[in-house]
Amino acid sequence: MAEFKEPWEMLSDKKIWAMLGDPDHKISEDYVRLLFIELFSRVKNLEIENHAMKVILLETGLVSEETYEMVRRAVKDFFKEYDAQKEKEVEFYEKSGISFVDWVNFTLKGTFQAPG
């Protein structure tokens, strides 16, 4: 049975990104489970904060329901356009011949690894 390494790096976003960006780093099922727990915990916290802000804005009268919905629709439309642009970028990278691993490392570190 393989020895379980304590997942202290899960407490550091920088270490998580380094681990995810290293294609030679094998990630165990236990780590994947812990990553999903952390991810869903953060998503849930964002959901709670989002609803709290909506209640504050609407209940205090800082923003009308109509304005809130108008802004929400505008943001949704913005992300539709943003996603379409990202799709074009992905197609460009896909056709460029750059490997996915190299692209991930570039997005994380800002440089490509020299061959060899």
PDB file of C-alpha atoms in Angstrom:
ATOM      1  CA  MET A   1       0.000   0.000   0.000  1.00  0.00           C
ATOM      2  CA  ALA A   2       1.370   3.407  -0.999  1.00  0.00           C
ATOM      3  CA  GLU A   3       2.147   5.834   1.789  1.00  0.00           C
ATOM      4  CA  PHE A   4      -0.239   8.782   1.954  1.00  0.00           C
ATOM      5  CA  LYS A   5       1.534  12.132   1.855  1.00  0.00           C
ATOM      6  CA  GLU A   6      -0.142  14.827   3.917  1.00  0.00           C
ATOM      7  CA  PRO A   7      -1.675  17.356   1.489  1.00  0.00           C
ATOM      8  CA  TRP A   8      -0.347  20.564   3.068  1.00  0.00           C
ATOM      9  CA  GLU A   9       0.045  22.176  -0.357  1.00  0.00           C
ATOM     10  CA  MET A  10      -3.758  22.227  -0.590  1.00  0.00           C
ATOM     11  CA  LEU A  11      -3.656  25.251   1.698  1.00  0.00           C
ATOM     12  CA  SER A  12      -1.715  27.345  -0.813  1.00  0.00           C
ATOM     13  CA  ASP A  13      -3.173  28.439  -4.145  1.00  0.00           C
ATOM     14  CA  LYS A  14       0.345  28.966  -5.485  1.00  0.00           C
ATOM     15  CA  LYS A  15       1.272  25.374  -4.650  1.00  0.00           C
ATOM     16  CA  ILE A  16      -1.987  24.057  -6.109  1.00  0.00           C
ATOM     17  CA  TRP A  17      -1.298  25.891  -9.387  1.00  0.00           C
ATOM     18  CA  ALA A  18       2.280  24.592  -9.423  1.00  0.00           C
ATOM     19  CA  MET A  19       1.069  21.023  -8.871  1.00  0.00           C
ATOM     20  CA  LEU A  20      -1.616  21.308 -11.548  1.00  0.00           C
ATOM     21  CA  GLY A  21       0.800  22.921 -13.997  1.00  0.00           C
ATOM     22  CA  ASP A  22       3.426  20.199 -13.652  1.00  0.00           C
ATOM     23  CA  PRO A  23       2.569  17.401 -16.093  1.00  0.00           C
ATOM     24  CA  ASP A  24       5.099  15.106 -14.399  1.00  0.00           C
ATOM     25  CA  HIS A  25       3.444  15.459 -10.992  1.00  0.00           C
ATOM     26  CA  LYS A  26       1.109  12.519 -10.461  1.00  0.00           C
ATOM     27  CA  ILE A  27      -2.038  13.504  -8.592  1.00  0.00           C
ATOM     28  CA  SER A  28      -3.660  10.777  -6.551  1.00  0.00           C
ATOM     29  CA  GLU A  29      -7.397  10.214  -6.307  1.00  0.00           C
ATOM     30  CA  ASP A  30      -7.242  11.458  -2.713  1.00  0.00           C
ATOM     31  CA  TYR A  31      -5.726  14.755  -3.902  1.00  0.00           C
ATOM     32  CA  VAL A  32      -8.326  15.069  -6.647  1.00  0.00           C
ATOM     33  CA  ARG A  33     -11.051  14.522  -4.054  1.00  0.00           C
ATOM     34  CA  LEU A  34      -9.505  17.194  -1.810  1.00  0.00           C
ATOM     35  CA  LEU A  35      -9.197  19.584  -4.756  1.00  0.00           C
ATOM     36  CA  PHE A  36     -12.892  19.126  -5.552  1.00  0.00           C
ATOM     37  CA  ILE A  37     -13.820  19.665  -1.908  1.00  0.00           C
ATOM     38  CA  GLU A  38     -11.814  22.905  -1.902  1.00  0.00           C
ATOM     39  CA  LEU A  39     -13.284  23.983  -5.255  1.00  0.00           C
ATOM     40  CA  PHE A  40     -16.895  23.339  -4.251  1.00  0.00           C
ATOM     41  CA  SER A  41     -16.312  25.005  -0.889  1.00  0.00           C
ATOM     42  CA  ARG A  42     -15.097  28.141  -2.689  1.00  0.00           C
ATOM     43  CA  VAL A  43     -18.018  28.042  -5.134  1.00  0.00           C
ATOM     44  CA  LYS A  44     -20.484  27.714  -2.251  1.00  0.00           C
ATOM     45  CA  ASN A  45     -18.863  30.641  -0.431  1.00  0.00           C
ATOM     46  CA  LEU A  46     -19.135  32.753  -3.598  1.00  0.00           C
ATOM     47  CA  GLU A  47     -22.793  31.773  -3.940  1.00  0.00           C
ATOM     48  CA  ILE A  48     -23.494  32.800  -0.334  1.00  0.00           C
ATOM     49  CA  GLU A  49     -21.629  36.098  -0.726  1.00  0.00           C
ATOM     50  CA  ASN A  50     -23.404  36.799  -4.020  1.00  0.00           C
ATOM     51  CA  HIS A  51     -26.823  36.317  -2.450  1.00  0.00           C
ATOM     52  CA  ALA A  52     -25.832  38.390   0.583  1.00  0.00           C
ATOM     53  CA  MET A  53     -24.784  41.261  -1.684  1.00  0.00           C
ATOM     54  CA  LYS A  54     -28.025  41.014  -3.661  1.00  0.00           C
ATOM     55  CA  VAL A  55     -30.048  41.206  -0.449  1.00  0.00           C
ATOM     56  CA  ILE A  56     -28.027  44.191   0.778  1.00  0.00           C
ATOM     57  CA  LEU A  57     -28.401  46.025  -2.541  1.00  0.00           C
ATOM     58  CA  LEU A  58     -32.118  45.354  -2.926  1.00  0.00           C
ATOM     59  CA  GLU A  59     -33.304  45.514   0.683  1.00  0.00           C
ATOM     60  CA  THR A  60     -31.470  48.748   1.471  1.00  0.00           C
ATOM     61  CA  GLY A  61     -32.760  50.313  -1.725  1.00  0.00           C
ATOM     62  CA  LEU A  62     -29.283  50.998  -3.077  1.00  0.00           C
ATOM     63  CA  VAL A  63     -30.322  49.336  -6.345  1.00  0.00           C
ATOM     64  CA  SER A  64     -33.792  48.701  -7.713  1.00  0.00           C
ATOM     65  CA  GLU A  65     -34.850  45.217  -8.790  1.00  0.00           C
ATOM     66  CA  GLU A  66     -35.163  46.541 -12.344  1.00  0.00           C
ATOM     67  CA  THR A  67     -31.592  47.898 -12.349  1.00  0.00           C
ATOM     68  CA  TYR A  68     -30.271  44.697 -10.808  1.00  0.00           C
ATOM     69  CA  GLU A  69     -31.912  42.557 -13.511  1.00  0.00           C
ATOM     70  CA  MET A  70     -30.754  44.917 -16.274  1.00  0.00           C
ATOM     71  CA  VAL A  71     -27.146  44.717 -15.069  1.00  0.00           C
ATOM     72  CA  ARG A  72     -27.429  40.955 -14.642  1.00  0.00           C
ATOM     73  CA  ARG A  73     -28.596  40.584 -18.264  1.00  0.00           C
ATOM     74  CA  ALA A  74     -25.807  42.888 -19.475  1.00  0.00           C
ATOM     75  CA  VAL A  75     -23.200  40.830 -17.641  1.00  0.00           C
ATOM     76  CA  LYS A  76     -24.682  37.624 -19.047  1.00  0.00           C
ATOM     77  CA  ASP A  77     -24.474  39.093 -22.564  1.00  0.00           C
ATOM     78  CA  PHE A  78     -20.893  40.189 -21.914  1.00  0.00           C
ATOM     79  CA  PHE A  79     -19.919  36.659 -20.952  1.00  0.00           C
ATOM     80  CA  LYS A  80     -21.566  35.243 -24.072  1.00  0.00           C
ATOM     81  CA  GLU A  81     -19.299  37.504 -26.138  1.00  0.00           C
ATOM     82  CA  TYR A  82     -16.309  36.730 -23.917  1.00  0.00           C
ATOM     83  CA  ASP A  83     -16.886  32.977 -24.288  1.00  0.00           C
ATOM     84  CA  ALA A  84     -17.148  33.337 -28.074  1.00  0.00           C
ATOM     85  CA  GLN A  85     -13.810  35.187 -28.098  1.00  0.00           C
ATOM     86  CA  LYS A  86     -12.216  32.524 -25.879  1.00  0.00           C
ATOM     87  CA  GLU A  87     -13.489  29.864 -28.289  1.00  0.00           C
ATOM     88  CA  LYS A  88     -11.681  31.629 -31.142  1.00  0.00           C
ATOM     89  CA  GLU A  89      -8.494  31.823 -29.056  1.00  0.00           C
ATOM     90  CA  VAL A  90      -8.705  28.115 -28.235  1.00  0.00           C
ATOM     91  CA  GLU A  91      -9.141  27.272 -31.905  1.00  0.00           C
ATOM     92  CA  PHE A  92      -6.085  29.412 -32.700  1.00  0.00           C
ATOM     93  CA  TYR A  93      -3.931  27.645 -30.094  1.00  0.00           C
ATOM     94  CA  GLU A  94      -5.269  24.263 -31.161  1.00  0.00           C
ATOM     95  CA  LYS A  95      -4.193  24.924 -34.765  1.00  0.00           C
ATOM     96  CA  SER A  96      -0.863  26.541 -33.767  1.00  0.00           C
ATOM     97  CA  GLY A  97       0.891  23.265 -32.969  1.00  0.00           C
ATOM     98  CA  ILE A  98       1.604  24.283 -29.363  1.00  0.00           C
ATOM     99  CA  SER A  99       1.013  21.370 -27.039  1.00  0.00           C
ATOM    100  CA  PHE A 100      -1.666  21.774 -24.410  1.00  0.00           C
ATOM    101  CA  VAL A 101       0.876  21.173 -21.627  1.00  0.00           C
ATOM    102  CA  ASP A 102       3.127  23.942 -23.018  1.00  0.00           C
ATOM    103  CA  TRP A 103       0.154  26.282 -23.267  1.00  0.00           C
ATOM    104  CA  VAL A 104      -0.886  25.571 -19.654  1.00  0.00           C
ATOM    105  CA  ASN A 105       2.658  26.205 -18.455  1.00  0.00           C
ATOM    106  CA  PHE A 106       2.755  29.428 -20.477  1.00  0.00           C
ATOM    107  CA  THR A 107      -0.502  30.654 -18.937  1.00  0.00           C
ATOM    108  CA  LEU A 108       0.753  29.789 -15.443  1.00  0.00           C
ATOM    109  CA  LYS A 109       4.368  30.977 -15.744  1.00  0.00           C
ATOM    110  CA  GLY A 110       4.317  33.421 -18.662  1.00  0.00           C
ATOM    111  CA  THR A 111       7.095  31.630 -20.558  1.00  0.00           C
ATOM    112  CA  PHE A 112       7.508  28.566 -22.694  1.00  0.00           C
ATOM    113  CA  GLN A 113       9.984  25.911 -21.609  1.00  0.00           C
ATOM    114  CA  ALA A 114      13.045  25.670 -23.825  1.00  0.00           C
ATOM    115  CA  PRO A 115      13.289  22.302 -25.585  1.00  0.00           C
ATOM    116  CA  GLY A 116      15.584  19.722 -24.053  1.00  0.00           C
TER     117      GLY A 116
END
